[in-house]
Coordinates of C-alpha atoms in Angstrom, one line a residue:
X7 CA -23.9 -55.1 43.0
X8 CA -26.8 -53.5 40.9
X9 CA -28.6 -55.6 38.3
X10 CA -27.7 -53.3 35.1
X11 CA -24.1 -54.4 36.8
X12 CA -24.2 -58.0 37.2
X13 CA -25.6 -58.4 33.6
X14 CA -23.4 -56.5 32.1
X15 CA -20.4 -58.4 34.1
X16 CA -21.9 -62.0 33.2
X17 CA -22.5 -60.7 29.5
X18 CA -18.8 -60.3 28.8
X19 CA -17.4 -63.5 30.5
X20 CA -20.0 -65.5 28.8
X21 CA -18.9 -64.0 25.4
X22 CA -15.4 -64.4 26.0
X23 CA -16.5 -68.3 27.1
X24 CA -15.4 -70.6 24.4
X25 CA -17.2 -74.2 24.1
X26 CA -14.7 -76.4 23.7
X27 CA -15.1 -78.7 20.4
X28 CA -13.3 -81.4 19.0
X29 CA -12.4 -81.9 15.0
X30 CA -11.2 -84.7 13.0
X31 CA -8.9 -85.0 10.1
X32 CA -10.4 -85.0 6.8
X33 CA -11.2 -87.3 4.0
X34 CA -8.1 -86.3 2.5
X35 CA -6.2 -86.2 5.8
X36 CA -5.6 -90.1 6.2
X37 CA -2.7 -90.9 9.0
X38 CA 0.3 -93.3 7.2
X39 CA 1.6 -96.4 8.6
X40 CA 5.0 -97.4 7.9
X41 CA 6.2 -97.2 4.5
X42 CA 2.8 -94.3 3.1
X43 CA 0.1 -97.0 3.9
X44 CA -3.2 -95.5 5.3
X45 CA -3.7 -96.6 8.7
X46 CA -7.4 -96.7 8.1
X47 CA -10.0 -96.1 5.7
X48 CA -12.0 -92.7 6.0
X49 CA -15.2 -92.6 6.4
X50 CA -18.0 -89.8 5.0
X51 CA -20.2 -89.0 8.1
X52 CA -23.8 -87.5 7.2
X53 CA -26.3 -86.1 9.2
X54 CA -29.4 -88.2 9.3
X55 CA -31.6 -89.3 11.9
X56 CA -35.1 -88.3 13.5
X57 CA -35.4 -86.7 16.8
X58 CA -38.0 -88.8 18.9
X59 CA -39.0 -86.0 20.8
X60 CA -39.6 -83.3 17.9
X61 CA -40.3 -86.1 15.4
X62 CA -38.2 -83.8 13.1
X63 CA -36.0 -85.8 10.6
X64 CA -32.7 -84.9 9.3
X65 CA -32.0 -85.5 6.2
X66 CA -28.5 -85.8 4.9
X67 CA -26.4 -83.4 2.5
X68 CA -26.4 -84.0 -0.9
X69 CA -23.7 -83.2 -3.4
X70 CA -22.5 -83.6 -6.9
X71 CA -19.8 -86.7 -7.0
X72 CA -21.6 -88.3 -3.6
X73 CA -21.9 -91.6 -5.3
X74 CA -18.1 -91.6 -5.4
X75 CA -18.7 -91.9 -1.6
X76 CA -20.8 -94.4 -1.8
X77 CA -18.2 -98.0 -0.2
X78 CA -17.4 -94.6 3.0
X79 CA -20.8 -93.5 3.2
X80 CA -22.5 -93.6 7.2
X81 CA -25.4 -92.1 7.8
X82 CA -25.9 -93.4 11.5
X83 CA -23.1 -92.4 13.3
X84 CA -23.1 -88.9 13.2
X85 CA -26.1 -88.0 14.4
X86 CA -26.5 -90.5 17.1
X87 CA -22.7 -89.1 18.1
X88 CA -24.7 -85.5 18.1
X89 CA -27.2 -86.4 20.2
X90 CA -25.9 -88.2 22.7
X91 CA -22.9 -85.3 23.0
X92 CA -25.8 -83.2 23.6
X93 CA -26.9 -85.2 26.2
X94 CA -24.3 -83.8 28.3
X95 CA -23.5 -80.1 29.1
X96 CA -19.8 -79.1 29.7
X97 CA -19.3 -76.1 32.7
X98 CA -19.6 -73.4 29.6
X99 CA -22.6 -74.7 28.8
X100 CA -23.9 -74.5 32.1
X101 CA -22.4 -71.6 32.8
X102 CA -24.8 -69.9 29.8
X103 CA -28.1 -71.9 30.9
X104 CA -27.8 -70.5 34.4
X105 CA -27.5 -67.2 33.0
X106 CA -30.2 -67.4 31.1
X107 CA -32.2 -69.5 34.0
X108 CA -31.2 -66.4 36.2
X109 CA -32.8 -63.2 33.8
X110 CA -35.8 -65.8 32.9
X111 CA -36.4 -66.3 36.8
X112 CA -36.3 -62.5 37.2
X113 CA -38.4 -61.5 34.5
X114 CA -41.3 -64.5 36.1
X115 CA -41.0 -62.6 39.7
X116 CA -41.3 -59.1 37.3
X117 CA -44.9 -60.5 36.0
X118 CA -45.7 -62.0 39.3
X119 CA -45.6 -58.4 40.5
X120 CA -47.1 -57.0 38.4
X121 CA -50.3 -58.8 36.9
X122 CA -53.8 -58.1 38.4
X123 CA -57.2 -58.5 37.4
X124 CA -58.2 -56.7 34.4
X125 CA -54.9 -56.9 32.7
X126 CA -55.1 -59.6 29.5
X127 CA -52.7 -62.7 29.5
X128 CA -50.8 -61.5 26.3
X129 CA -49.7 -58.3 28.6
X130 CA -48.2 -61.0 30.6
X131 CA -46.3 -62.2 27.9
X132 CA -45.0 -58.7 27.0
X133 CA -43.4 -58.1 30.1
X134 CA -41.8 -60.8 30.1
X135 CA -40.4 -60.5 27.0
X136 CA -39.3 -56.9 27.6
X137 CA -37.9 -57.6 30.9
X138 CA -35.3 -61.2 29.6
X139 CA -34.6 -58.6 26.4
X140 CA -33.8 -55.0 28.1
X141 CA -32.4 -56.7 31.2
X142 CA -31.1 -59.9 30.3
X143 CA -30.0 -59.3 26.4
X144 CA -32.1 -62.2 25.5
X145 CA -33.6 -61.7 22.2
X146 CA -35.4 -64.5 21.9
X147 CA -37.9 -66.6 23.5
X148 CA -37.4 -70.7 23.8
X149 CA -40.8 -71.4 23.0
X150 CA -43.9 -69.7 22.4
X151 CA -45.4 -68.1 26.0
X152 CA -48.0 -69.9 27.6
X153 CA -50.3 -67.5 29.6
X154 CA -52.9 -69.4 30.9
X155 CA -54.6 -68.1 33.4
X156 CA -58.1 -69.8 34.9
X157 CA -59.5 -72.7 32.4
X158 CA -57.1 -71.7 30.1
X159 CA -54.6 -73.7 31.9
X160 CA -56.8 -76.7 30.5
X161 CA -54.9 -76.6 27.4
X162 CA -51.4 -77.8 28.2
X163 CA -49.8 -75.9 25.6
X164 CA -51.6 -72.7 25.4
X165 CA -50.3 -69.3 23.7
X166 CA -50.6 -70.4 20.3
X167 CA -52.1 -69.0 17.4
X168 CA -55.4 -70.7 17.8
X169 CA -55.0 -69.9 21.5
X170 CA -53.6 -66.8 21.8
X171 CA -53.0 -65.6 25.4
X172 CA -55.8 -63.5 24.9
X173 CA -57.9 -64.4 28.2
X174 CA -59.2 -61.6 30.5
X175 CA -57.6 -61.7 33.6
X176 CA -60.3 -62.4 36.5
X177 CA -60.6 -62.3 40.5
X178 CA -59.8 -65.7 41.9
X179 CA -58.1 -67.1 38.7
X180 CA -55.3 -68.8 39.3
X181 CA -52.5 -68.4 36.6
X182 CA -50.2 -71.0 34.9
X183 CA -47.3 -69.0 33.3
X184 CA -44.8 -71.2 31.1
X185 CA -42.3 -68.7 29.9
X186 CA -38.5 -69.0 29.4
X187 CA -35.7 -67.1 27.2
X188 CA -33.1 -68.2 25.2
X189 CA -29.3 -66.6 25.3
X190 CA -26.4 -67.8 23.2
X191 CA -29.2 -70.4 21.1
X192 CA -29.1 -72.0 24.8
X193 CA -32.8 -72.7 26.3
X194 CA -34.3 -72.4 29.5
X195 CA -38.2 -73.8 30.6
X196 CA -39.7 -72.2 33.7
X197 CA -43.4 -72.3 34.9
X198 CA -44.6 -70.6 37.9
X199 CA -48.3 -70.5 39.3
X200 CA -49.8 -67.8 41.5
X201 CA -53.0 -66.2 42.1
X202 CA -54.0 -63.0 40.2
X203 CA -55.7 -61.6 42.9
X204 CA -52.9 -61.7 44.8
X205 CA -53.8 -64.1 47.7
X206 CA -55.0 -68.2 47.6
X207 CA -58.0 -69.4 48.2
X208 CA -58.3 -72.7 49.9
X209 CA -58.7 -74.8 47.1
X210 CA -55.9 -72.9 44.9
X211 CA -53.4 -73.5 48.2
X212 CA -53.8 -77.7 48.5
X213 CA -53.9 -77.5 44.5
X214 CA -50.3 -75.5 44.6
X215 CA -49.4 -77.5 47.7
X216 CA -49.6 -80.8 46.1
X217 CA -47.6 -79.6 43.0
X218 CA -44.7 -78.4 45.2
X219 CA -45.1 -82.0 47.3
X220 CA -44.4 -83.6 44.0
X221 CA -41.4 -81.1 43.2
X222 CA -39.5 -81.3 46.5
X223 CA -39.9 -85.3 46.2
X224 CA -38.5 -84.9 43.0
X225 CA -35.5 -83.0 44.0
X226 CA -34.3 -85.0 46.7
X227 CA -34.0 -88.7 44.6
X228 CA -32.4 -86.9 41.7
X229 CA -28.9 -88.3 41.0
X230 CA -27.3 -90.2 39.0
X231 CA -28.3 -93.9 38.5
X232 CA -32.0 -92.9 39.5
X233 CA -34.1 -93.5 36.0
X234 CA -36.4 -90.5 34.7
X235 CA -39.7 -93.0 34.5
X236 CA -39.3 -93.7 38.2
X237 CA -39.0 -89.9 39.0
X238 CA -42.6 -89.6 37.5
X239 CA -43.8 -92.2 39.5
X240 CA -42.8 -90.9 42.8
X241 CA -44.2 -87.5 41.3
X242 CA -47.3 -88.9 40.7
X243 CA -47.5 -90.4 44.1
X244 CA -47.4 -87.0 46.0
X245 CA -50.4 -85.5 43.6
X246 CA -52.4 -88.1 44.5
X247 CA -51.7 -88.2 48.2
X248 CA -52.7 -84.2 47.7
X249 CA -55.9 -85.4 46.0
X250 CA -56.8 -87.4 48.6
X251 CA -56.2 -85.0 50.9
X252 CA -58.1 -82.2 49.6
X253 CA -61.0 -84.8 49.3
X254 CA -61.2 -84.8 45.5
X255 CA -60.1 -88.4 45.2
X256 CA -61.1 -90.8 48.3
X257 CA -59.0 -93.1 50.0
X258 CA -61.0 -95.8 51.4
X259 CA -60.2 -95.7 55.1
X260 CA -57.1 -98.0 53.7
X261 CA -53.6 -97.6 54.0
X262 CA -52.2 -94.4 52.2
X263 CA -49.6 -96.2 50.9
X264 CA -51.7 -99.1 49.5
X265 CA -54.5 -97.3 47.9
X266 CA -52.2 -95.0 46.4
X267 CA -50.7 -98.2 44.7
X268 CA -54.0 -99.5 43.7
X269 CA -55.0 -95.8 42.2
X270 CA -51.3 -95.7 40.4
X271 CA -52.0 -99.2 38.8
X272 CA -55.6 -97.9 37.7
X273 CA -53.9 -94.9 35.7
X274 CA -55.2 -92.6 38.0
X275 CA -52.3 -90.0 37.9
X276 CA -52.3 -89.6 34.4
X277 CA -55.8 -87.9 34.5
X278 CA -54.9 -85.1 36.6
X279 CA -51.1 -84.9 35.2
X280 CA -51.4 -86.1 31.8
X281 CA -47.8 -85.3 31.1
X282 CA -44.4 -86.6 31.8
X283 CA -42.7 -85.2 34.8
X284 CA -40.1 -83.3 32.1
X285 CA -37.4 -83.5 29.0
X286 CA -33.7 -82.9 28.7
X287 CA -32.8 -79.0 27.7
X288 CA -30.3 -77.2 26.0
X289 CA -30.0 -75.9 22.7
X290 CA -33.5 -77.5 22.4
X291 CA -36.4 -76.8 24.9
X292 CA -37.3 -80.5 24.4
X293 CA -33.6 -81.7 23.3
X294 CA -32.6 -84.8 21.9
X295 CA -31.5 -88.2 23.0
X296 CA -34.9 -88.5 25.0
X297 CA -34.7 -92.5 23.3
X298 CA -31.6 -93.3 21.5
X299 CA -30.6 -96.5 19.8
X300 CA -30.1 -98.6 23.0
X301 CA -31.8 -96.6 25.4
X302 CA -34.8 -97.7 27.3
X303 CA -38.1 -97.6 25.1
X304 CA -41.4 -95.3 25.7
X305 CA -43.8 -96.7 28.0
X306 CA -47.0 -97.6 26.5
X307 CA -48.9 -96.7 29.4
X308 CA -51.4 -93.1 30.0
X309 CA -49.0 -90.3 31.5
X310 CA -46.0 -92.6 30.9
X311 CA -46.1 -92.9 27.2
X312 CA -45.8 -88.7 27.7
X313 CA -42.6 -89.1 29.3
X314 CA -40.0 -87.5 26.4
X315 CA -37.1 -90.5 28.3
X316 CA -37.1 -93.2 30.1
X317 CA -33.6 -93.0 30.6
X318 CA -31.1 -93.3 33.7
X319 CA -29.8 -90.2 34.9
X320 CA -26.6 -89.6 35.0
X321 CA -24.4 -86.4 36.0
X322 CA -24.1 -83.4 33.3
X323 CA -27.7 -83.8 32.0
X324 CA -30.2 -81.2 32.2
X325 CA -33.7 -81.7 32.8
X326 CA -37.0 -80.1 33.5
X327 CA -38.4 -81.0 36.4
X328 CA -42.8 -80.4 36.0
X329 CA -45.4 -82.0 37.9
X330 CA -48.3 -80.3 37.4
X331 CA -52.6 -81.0 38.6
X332 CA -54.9 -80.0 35.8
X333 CA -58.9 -80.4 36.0
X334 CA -59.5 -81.1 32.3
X335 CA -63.5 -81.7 31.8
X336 CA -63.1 -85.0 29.1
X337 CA -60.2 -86.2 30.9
X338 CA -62.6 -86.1 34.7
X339 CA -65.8 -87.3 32.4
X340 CA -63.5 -90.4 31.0
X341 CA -62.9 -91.6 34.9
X342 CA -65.9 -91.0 35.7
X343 CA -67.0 -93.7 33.5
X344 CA -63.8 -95.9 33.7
X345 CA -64.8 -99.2 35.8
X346 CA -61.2 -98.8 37.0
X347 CA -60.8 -95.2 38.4
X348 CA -64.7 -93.9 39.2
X349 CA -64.9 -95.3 42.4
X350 CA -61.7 -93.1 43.3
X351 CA -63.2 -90.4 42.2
X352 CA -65.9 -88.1 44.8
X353 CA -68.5 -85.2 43.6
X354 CA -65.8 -82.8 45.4
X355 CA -63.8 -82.8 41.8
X356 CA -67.2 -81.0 40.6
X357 CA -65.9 -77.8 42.7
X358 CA -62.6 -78.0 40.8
X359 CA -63.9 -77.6 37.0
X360 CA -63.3 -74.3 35.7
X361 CA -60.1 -74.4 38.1
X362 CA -57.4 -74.8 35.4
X363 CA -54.3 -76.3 36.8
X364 CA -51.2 -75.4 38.6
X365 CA -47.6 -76.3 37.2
X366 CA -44.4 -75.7 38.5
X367 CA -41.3 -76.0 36.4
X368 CA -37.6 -75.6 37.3
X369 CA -34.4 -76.7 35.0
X370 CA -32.0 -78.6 37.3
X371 CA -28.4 -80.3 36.6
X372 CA -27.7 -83.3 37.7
X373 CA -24.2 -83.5 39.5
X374 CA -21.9 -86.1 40.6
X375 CA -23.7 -87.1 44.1
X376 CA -27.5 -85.0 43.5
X377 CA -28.5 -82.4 41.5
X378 CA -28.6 -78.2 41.4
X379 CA -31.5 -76.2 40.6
X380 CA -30.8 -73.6 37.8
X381 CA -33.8 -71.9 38.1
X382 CA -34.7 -69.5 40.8
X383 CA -38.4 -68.7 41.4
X384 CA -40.6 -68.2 44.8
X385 CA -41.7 -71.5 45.3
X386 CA -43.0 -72.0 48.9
X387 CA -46.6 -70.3 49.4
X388 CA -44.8 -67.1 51.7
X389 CA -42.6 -66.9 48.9
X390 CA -45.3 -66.2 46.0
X391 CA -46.9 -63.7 48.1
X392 CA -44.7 -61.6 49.6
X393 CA -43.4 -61.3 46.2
X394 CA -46.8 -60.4 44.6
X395 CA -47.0 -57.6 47.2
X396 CA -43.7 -56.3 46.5
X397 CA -41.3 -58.1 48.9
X398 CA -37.4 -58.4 47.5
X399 CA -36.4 -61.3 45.2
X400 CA -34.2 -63.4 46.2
X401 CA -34.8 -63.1 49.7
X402 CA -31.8 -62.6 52.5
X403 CA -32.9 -66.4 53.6
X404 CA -33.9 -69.1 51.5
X405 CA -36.9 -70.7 53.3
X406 CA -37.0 -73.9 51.3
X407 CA -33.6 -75.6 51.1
X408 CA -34.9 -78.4 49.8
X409 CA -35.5 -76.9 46.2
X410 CA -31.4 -76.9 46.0
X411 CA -31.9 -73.2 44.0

């Protein structure tokens, strides 16, 4: 089946997809007991609330007579009912976010192929836009493309006004591309990272290697009854082992385990990924319910108190799953001068500034017993490049299982 085909095929059954909903009877609509009593008193639900993540507020309707409503008035219950519905994706909502996960991975393996030095980062963004739109019939981005390619990956959220992917694309830059479209006012969040000249350097592969560590750790604990802040953890253990490894941070001689411990306890991790491991998705990028009235609170500590939950998985939700290692010149020059992290730290990170960082980003479901990957990008090094030199996507045999795409 041809892609003009398959979209076309998946276009219609989406649009004749209908997300169930529920309604209630009205104010007027009260249900009688014997002899015409109501059976209970209606209530007047408005919408107020802030959402933690956006720190929008929503403020409530207002009406002529609303003081009539004052004794029936609640102004909790709604939107905390809201959120934590949208928590949870029914199999039509799915069925739209791996659509749109699908033309969004496409359209990343489109750019892949097609950048090269010289090109600008905002002709990056272009193609990707015209490939989700004439391809996928997604008219709209989630969120503002992030192009950054060499030090512009320094900035975590590049591409806007003040930044606008407007960096010259170099020989030996790595890029960070953070792009995803939206279909049917449902998100999706993808970031891939590759090398614009079309092949790694050293440095670039054990940078890109320890991301994916982090990822595939990531993927095989997710399930329900894990919690989101422990998934970071383990996230930020495999970057550091990478560090280690690639002698920018040094071990000691001591136990991997151990000083790995000692450097997580130090805030170590949260200088190279100063951002939680990912958020909840839908008709949001970052949707709500992240902390809810009665859900675990935000961490206080650096790289934690990123995290957008703290919250116990459990099957239906969507997250983003994002470790990323970033070589951000005030975040090395702090741990350099912190008592607790500068002896970790070895003149090898001088060779990384300038790097940028790498990020990779997938949206995954979790499901009753694990979790599926909704996103489908090249992911294992022989993956990225045979794509960059024009190999098929997907390929006839998926060389890393582990990623559950």
């Amino acid at each position: 089946e041809d892609l003009k085909a398959f979209v076309e095929r998946e276009m219609k059954r989406l649009d004749e997809t209908e997300i169930e909903s529920s309604s209630s009877d009205g104010l007027n609509n009260e249900e009688k007991k014997g002899g015409g009593e109501p059976a209970t008193k209606s209530k007047l639900y408005l919408l107020k609330g802030l959402n933690t993540d956006s720190g929008n507020f929503a403020t409530p309707a207002s009406f002529e007579g609303i003081d009539k409503f004052r004794d029936v008035r609640d102004d909790e219950s709604l939107f905390r009912s809201i959120s934590e519905s949208r928590v949870f994706k029914s199999s039509a909502e799915i069925d739209i976010m791996r659509y749109t996960n699908w033309v969004s991975s496409m359209a990343h393996v489109e750019v892949m192929r097609a950048a090269k030095p010289g090109m600008m980062e905002y002709q990056l963004e272009s193609l990707f836009q015209h490939h989700t739109y004439t391809h996928g019939g997604c008219r709209h981005m989630s969120y503002t493309c992030i192009c950054a390619c060499g030090p512009s990956a320094n900035i975590l959220h590049y591409g806007h006004a003040g930044r606008p992917n407007s960096r010259l694309l170099e020989e030996g830059m790595i890029a960070l591309l953070d792009m995803g479209a939206e279909y049917k006012c449902y998100a999706s969040d993808i970031t891939c990272s590759f090398p614009i000249s079309g092949s790694f350097t050293d440095d670039q592969k054990s940078i890109f290697e320890a991301v994916l560590a982090a990822q595939i750790k990531v993927m095989a604990m997710l399930k329900p009854g894990v919690t989101w802040l422990d998934m970071h953890r383990e996230a930020e253990r495999e970057i550091l082992k990478g560090l280690i490894g690639c002698g920018v941070l040094d071990g000691g001689g001591k136990d991997l385990d151990e000083v790995i411990e000692t450097m997580l306890d130090a805030d170590l991790g949260a200088i190279f990924m100063p951002h939680g491991l990912g958020h909840f998705i839908g008709i949001d990028t970052h949707d709500v319910g992240g902390y809810s009235p009665g859900k675990p609170a935000r961490s206080e500590r650096p790289g934690e108190r990123k995290l957008r939950t703290a919250r116990q998985l459990d099957e239906g939700m969507v997250v983003t799953v994002e470790p990323g290692i970033y070589f951000i010149d005030p975040l090395l020059d702090a741990a350099m001068s912190d008592e607790r992290q500068k002896h970790f730290l070895t003149e090898r990170v001088n060779d990384f500034r300038g790097f940028g960082g790498v990020r990779l980003e997938d949206d995954v479901r979790i499901t009753s017993d694990g979790c599926e990957n909704l996103t489908l990008c090249p992911r294992a090094i022989e993956e990225v490049l045979d794509v960059m030199s024009g190999g098929s996507w997907p390929p006839a045999t998926d060389v890393l299982p582990e990623m559950k795409r």
